[in-house]
Short mmCIF file of C-alpha atoms in Angstrom, two decimals:
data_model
loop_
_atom_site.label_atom_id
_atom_site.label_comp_id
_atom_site.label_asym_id
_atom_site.label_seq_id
_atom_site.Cartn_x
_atom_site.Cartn_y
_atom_site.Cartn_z
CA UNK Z 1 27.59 148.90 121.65
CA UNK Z 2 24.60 149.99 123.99
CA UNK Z 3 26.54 153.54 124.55
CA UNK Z 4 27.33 153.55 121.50
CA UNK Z 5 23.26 153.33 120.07
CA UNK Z 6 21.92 155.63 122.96
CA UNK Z 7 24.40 157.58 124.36
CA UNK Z 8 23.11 157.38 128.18
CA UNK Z 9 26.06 156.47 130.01
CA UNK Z 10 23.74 156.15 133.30
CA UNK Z 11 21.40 154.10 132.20
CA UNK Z 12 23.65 151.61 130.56
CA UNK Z 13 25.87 151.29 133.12
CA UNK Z 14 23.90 151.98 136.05
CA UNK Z 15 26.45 155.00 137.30
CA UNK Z 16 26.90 158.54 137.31
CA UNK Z 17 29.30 159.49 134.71
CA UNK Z 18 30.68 162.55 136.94
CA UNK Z 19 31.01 160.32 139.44
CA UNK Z 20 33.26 157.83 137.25
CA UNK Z 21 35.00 160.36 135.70
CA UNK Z 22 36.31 161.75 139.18
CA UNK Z 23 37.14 158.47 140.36
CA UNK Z 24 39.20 157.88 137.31
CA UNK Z 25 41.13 161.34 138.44
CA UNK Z 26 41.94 160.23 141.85
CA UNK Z 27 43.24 157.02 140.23
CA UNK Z 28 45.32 159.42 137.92
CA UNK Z 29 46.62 161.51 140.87
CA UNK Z 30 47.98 157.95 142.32
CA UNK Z 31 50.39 157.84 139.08
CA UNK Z 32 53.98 159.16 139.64
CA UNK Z 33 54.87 160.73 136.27
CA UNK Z 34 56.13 164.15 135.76
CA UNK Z 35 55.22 165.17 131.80
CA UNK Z 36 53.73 168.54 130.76
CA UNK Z 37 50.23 169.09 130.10
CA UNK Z 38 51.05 169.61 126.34
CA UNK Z 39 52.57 165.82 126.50
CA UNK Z 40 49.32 164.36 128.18
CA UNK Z 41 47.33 166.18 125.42
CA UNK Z 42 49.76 164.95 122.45
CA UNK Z 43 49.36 161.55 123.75
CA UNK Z 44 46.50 161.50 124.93
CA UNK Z 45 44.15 164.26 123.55
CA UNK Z 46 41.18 162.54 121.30
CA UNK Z 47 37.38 163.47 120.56
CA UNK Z 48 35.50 160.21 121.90
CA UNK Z 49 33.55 158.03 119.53
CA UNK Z 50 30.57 158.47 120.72
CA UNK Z 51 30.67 162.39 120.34
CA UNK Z 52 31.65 161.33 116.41
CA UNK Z 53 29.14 161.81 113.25
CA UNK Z 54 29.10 158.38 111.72
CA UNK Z 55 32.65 157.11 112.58
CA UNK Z 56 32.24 153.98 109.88
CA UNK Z 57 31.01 156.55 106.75
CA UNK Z 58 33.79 158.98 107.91
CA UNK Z 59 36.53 156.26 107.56
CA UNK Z 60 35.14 155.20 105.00
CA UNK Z 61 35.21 158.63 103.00
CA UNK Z 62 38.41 159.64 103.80
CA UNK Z 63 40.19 156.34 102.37
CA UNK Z 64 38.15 157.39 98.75
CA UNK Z 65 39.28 160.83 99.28
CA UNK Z 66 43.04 160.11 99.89
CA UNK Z 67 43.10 157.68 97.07
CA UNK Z 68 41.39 160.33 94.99
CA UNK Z 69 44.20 162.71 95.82
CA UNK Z 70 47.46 159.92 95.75
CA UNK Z 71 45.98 160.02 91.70
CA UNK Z 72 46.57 163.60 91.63
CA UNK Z 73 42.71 163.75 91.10
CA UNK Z 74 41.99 166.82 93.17
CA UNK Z 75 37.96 167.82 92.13
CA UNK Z 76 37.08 165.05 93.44
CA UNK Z 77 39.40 164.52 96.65
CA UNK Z 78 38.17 168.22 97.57
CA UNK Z 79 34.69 167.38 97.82
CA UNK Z 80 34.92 164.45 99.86
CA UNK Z 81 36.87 166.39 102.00
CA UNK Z 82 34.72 168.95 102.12
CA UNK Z 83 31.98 166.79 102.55
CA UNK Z 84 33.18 165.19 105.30
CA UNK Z 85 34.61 168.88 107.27
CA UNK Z 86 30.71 169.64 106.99
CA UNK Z 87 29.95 166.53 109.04
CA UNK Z 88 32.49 166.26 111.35
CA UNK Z 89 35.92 168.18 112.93
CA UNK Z 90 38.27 165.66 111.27
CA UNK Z 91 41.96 166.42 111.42
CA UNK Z 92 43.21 164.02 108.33
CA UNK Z 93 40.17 166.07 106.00
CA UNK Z 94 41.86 169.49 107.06
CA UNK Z 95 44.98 168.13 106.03
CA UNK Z 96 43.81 166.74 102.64
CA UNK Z 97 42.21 169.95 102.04
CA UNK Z 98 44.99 171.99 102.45
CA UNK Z 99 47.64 169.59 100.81
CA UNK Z 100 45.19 170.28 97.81
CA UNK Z 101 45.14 174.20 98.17
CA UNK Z 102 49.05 173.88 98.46
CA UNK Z 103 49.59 171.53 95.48
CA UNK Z 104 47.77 174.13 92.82
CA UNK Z 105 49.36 176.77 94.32
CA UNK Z 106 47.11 178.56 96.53
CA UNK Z 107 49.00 178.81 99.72
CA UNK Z 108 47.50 181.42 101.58
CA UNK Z 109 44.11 179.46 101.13
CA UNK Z 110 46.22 176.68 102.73
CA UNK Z 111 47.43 178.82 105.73
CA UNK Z 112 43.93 180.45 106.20
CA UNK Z 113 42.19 176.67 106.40
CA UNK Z 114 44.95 175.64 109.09
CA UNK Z 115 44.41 179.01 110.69
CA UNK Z 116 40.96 178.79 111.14
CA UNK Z 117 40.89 174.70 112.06
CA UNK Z 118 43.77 174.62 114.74
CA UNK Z 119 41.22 175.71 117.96
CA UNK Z 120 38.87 172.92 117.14
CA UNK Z 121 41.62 171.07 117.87
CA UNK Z 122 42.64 172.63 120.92
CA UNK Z 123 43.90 169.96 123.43
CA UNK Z 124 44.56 167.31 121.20
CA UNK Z 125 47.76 165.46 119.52
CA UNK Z 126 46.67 167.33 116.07
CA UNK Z 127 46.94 170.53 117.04
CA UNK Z 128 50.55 169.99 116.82
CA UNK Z 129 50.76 168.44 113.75
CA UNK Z 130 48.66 171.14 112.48
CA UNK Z 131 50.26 174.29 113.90
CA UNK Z 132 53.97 172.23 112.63
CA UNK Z 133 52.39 171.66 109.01
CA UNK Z 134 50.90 175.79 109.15
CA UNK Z 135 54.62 176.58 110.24
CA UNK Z 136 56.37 174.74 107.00
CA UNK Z 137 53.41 176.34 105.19
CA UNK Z 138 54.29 179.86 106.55
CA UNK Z 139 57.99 179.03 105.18
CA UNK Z 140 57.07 178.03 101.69
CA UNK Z 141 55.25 181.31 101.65
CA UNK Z 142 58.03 183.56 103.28
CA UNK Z 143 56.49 184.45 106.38
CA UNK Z 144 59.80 183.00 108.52
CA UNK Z 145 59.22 184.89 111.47
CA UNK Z 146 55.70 183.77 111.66
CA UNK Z 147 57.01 179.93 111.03
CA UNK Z 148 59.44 180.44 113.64
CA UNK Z 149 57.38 181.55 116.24
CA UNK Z 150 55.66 178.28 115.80
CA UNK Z 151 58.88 176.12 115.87
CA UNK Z 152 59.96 177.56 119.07
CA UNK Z 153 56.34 177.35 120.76
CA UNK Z 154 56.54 173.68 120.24
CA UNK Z 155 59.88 173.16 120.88
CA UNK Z 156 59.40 174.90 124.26
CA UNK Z 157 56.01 172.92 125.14
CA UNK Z 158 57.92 169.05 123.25
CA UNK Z 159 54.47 167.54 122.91
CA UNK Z 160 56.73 164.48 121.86
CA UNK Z 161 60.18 163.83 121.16
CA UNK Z 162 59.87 163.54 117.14
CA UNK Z 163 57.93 167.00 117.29
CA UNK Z 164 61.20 168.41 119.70
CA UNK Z 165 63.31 166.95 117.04
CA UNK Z 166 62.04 168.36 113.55
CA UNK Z 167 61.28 171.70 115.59
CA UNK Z 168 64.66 172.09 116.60
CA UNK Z 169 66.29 170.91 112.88
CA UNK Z 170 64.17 173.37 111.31
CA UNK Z 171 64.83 176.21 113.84
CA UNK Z 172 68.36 175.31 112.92
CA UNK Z 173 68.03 176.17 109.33
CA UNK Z 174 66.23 178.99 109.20
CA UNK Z 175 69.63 180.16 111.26
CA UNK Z 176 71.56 178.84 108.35
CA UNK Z 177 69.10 180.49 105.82
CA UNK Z 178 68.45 177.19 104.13
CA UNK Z 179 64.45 176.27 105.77
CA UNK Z 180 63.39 177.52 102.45
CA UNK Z 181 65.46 174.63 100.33
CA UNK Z 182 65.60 172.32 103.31
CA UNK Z 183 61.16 172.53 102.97
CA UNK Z 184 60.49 172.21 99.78
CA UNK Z 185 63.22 170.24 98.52
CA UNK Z 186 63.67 166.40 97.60
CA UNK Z 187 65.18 163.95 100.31
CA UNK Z 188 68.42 164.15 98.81
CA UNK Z 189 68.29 167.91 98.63
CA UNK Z 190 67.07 167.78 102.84
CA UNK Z 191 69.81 165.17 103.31
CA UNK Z 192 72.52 167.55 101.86
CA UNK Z 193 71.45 170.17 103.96
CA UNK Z 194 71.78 168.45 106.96
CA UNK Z 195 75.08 167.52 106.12
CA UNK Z 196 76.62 170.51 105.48
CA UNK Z 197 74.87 172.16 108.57
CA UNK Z 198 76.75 169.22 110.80
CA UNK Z 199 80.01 169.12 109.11
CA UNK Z 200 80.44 172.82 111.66
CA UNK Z 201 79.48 171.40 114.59
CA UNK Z 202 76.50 168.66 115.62
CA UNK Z 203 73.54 169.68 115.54
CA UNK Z 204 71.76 166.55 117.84
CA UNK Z 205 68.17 167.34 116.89
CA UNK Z 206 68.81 166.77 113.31
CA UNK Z 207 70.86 163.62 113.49
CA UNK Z 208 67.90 161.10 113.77
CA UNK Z 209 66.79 162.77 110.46
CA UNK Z 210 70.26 162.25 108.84
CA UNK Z 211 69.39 158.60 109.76
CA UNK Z 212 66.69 158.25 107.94
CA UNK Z 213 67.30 159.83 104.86
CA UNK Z 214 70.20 157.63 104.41
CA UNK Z 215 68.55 154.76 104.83
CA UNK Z 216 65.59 156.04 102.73
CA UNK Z 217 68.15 156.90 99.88
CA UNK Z 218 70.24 153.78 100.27
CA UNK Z 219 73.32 155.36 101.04
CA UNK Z 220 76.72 153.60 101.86
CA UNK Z 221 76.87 153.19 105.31
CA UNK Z 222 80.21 154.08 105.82
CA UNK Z 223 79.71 157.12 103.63
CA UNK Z 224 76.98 157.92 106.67
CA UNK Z 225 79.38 157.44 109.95
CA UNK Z 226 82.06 159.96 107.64
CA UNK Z 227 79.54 162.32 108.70
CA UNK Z 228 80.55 162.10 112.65
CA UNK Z 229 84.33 162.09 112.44
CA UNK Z 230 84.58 164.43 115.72
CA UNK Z 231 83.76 162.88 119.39
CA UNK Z 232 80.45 163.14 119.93
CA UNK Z 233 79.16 164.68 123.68
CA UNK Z 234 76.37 163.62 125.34
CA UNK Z 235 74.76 166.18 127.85
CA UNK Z 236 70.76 166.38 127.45
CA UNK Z 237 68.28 164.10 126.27
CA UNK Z 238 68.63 165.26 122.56
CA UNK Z 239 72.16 164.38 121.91
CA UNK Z 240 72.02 161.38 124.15
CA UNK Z 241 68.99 160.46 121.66
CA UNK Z 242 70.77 161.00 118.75
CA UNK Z 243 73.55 159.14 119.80
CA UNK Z 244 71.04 156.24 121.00
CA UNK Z 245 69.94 156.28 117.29
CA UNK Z 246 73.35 156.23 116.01
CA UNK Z 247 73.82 152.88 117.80
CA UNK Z 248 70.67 151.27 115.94
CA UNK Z 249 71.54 152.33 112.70
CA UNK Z 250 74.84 150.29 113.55
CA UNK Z 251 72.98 146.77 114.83
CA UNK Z 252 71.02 147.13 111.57
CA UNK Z 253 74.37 147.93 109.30
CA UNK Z 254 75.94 144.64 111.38
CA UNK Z 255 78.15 147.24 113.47
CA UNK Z 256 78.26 145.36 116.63
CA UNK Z 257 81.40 146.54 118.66
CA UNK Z 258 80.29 150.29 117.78
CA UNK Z 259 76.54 149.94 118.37
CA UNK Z 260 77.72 148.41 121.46
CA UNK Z 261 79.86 151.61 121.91
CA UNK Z 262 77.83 154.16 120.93
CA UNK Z 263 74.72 152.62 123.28
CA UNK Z 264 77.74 153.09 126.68
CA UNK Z 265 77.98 156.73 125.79
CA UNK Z 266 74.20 157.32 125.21
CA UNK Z 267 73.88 156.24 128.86
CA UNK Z 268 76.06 158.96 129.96
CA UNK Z 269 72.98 160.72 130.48
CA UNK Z 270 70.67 159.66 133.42
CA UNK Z 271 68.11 162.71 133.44
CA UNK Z 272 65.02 160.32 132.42
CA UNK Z 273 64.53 157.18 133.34
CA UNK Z 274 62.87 155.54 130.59
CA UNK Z 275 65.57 156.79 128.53
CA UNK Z 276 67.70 155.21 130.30
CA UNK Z 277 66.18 151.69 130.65
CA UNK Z 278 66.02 152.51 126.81
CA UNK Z 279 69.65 152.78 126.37
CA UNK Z 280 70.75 149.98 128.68
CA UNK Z 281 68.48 147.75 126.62
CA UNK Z 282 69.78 148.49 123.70
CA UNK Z 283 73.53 148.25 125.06
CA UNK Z 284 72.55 144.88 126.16
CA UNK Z 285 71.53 144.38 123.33
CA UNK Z 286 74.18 144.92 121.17
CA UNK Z 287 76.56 143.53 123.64
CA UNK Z 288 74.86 140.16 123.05
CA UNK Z 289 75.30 140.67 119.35
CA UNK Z 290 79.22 141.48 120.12
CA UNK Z 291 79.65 138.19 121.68
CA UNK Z 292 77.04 135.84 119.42
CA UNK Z 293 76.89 137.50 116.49
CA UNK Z 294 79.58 135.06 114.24
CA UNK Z 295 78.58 131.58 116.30
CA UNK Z 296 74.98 132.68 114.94
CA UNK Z 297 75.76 133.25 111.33
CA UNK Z 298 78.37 130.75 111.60
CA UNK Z 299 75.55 128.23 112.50
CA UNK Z 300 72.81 129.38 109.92
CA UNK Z 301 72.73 127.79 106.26
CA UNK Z 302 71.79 130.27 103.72
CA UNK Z 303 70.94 127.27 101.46
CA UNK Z 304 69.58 128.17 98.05
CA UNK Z 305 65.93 127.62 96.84
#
């Protein structure tokens, strides 16, 4: 709270800041982890509180402003936002802002806010979500190359595996011509999509997407695994991933011998190791379920209140 108020790290704490902050980087040199710089920053990359404009009134404005616009009330929403962009370099104002600009139509005011906000956010987690919302942007106005070149920078850097993943699915369809529908479309129009670009061959990245839109739409589970008739074949981290989520979709459809199944072939692939303690915990698991599942239920009265 003293920092906070003042500011004067030394005096506070009685230490040289440079001096902590280099000690912190030996201790960081001690750690054995092998990620990319973009990673560390996606993870990692904030603005400190204390180098914030009123943190409290901030929060505090943005919660009216997204309320404002959830009402479809956009005057006002806009100049909170706007307020607040004056005060401070806030990544969830820019966004409001230019859902705003893209909800009454005026796209290229969207792109040219993103434009101009992604290097103030140079070297933190948003300035992948922005440069991924500027690239769906770019699509709804037809400017695919321009989106692609996006999709493919952050595929190459994978900040984080969900960014990898709905890189790599769109990529996909603007190869299939179908970014355009798959981007401004409803779930069940995105769903579609996916399904007819897997039922030529898998396409890993998008399967963890396929997941969730059938849960989000409610859809028959078995109507879901007729989907993945063929054999699937794990050999990177993507389709072993997929193939991971595959097996959790199946605990929580009460799938137990396939989840089980599904978990043994995502542990084909041993290329990371947290992945892999991953997979063997959910094989585990699901083996347990396998072997407990009916004594449980079998044991539980479902008595009516």
């Amino acid at each position: 709270k003293l920092l906070y108020q003042t500011n004067d790290f030394e005096k506070i704490y009685n230490k040289d800041l440079l001096v902590v902050t280099k000690n912190y980087e030996k201790f960081l040199d001690t750690l054995k982890l092998a990620a990319p710089e973009e990673k560390a920053d996606y993870y990692f990359g904030r603005k400190s509180l204390i180098s914030k404009v009123c943190p409290r009134y901030i929060s505090s404005s943005l919660e009216k402003a997204w309320l404002f616009y959830l009402s479809k009330d956009y005057s006002d929403a806009e100049e909170i936002f706007r307020d607040i962009l004056s005060k401070s370099e806030n990544y969830s104002a820019v966004v409001g802002l230019s859902k705003i600009y893209e909800d009454s139509d005026s796209l290229k005011e969207a792109i040219n806010l993103l434009q101009t906000n992604i290097k103030t956010f140079s070297g933190t987690s948003t300035e992948f979500e922005l440069k991924f919302r500027l690239a769906d942007l770019y699509i709804k106005n037809s400017e695919l190359t321009k989106a692609e070149a996006l999709y493919d920078s952050i595929s190459e850097v994978r900040p984080s595996r969900r960014l990898k993943i709905l890189a790599d699915s769109r990529i996909a369809l603007i190869n299939e011509e179908t970014i355009q529908e798959y981007v401004s479309g409803s779930d069940f129009d995105k769903y579609l999509l996916l399904k007819k670009l897997n039922s030529k061959f898998y396409n890993y990245a998008t399967i963890p997407l396929m997941i969730d839109l059938s849960a989000l739409l409610e859809e028959d589970y078995h109507l879901f695994l007729d989907n993945f008739k063929d054999n699937f074949a794990v050999v990177d981290e993507i389709s072993s991933y997929a193939v991971y989520k595959i097996s959790v979709y199946m605990i929580s459809n009460f799938d137990y011998a396939n989840a089980r199944k599904y978990a043994g072939l995502a542990l084909r692939y041993k290329g990371n190791p947290n992945l892999t303690e991953l997979y063997d915990e959910q094989f585990k698991k699901a083996d347990w379920f396998v072997k407990n599942a009916n004594r449980v239920f079998n044991k539980t009265n479902f008595g009516q209140n």
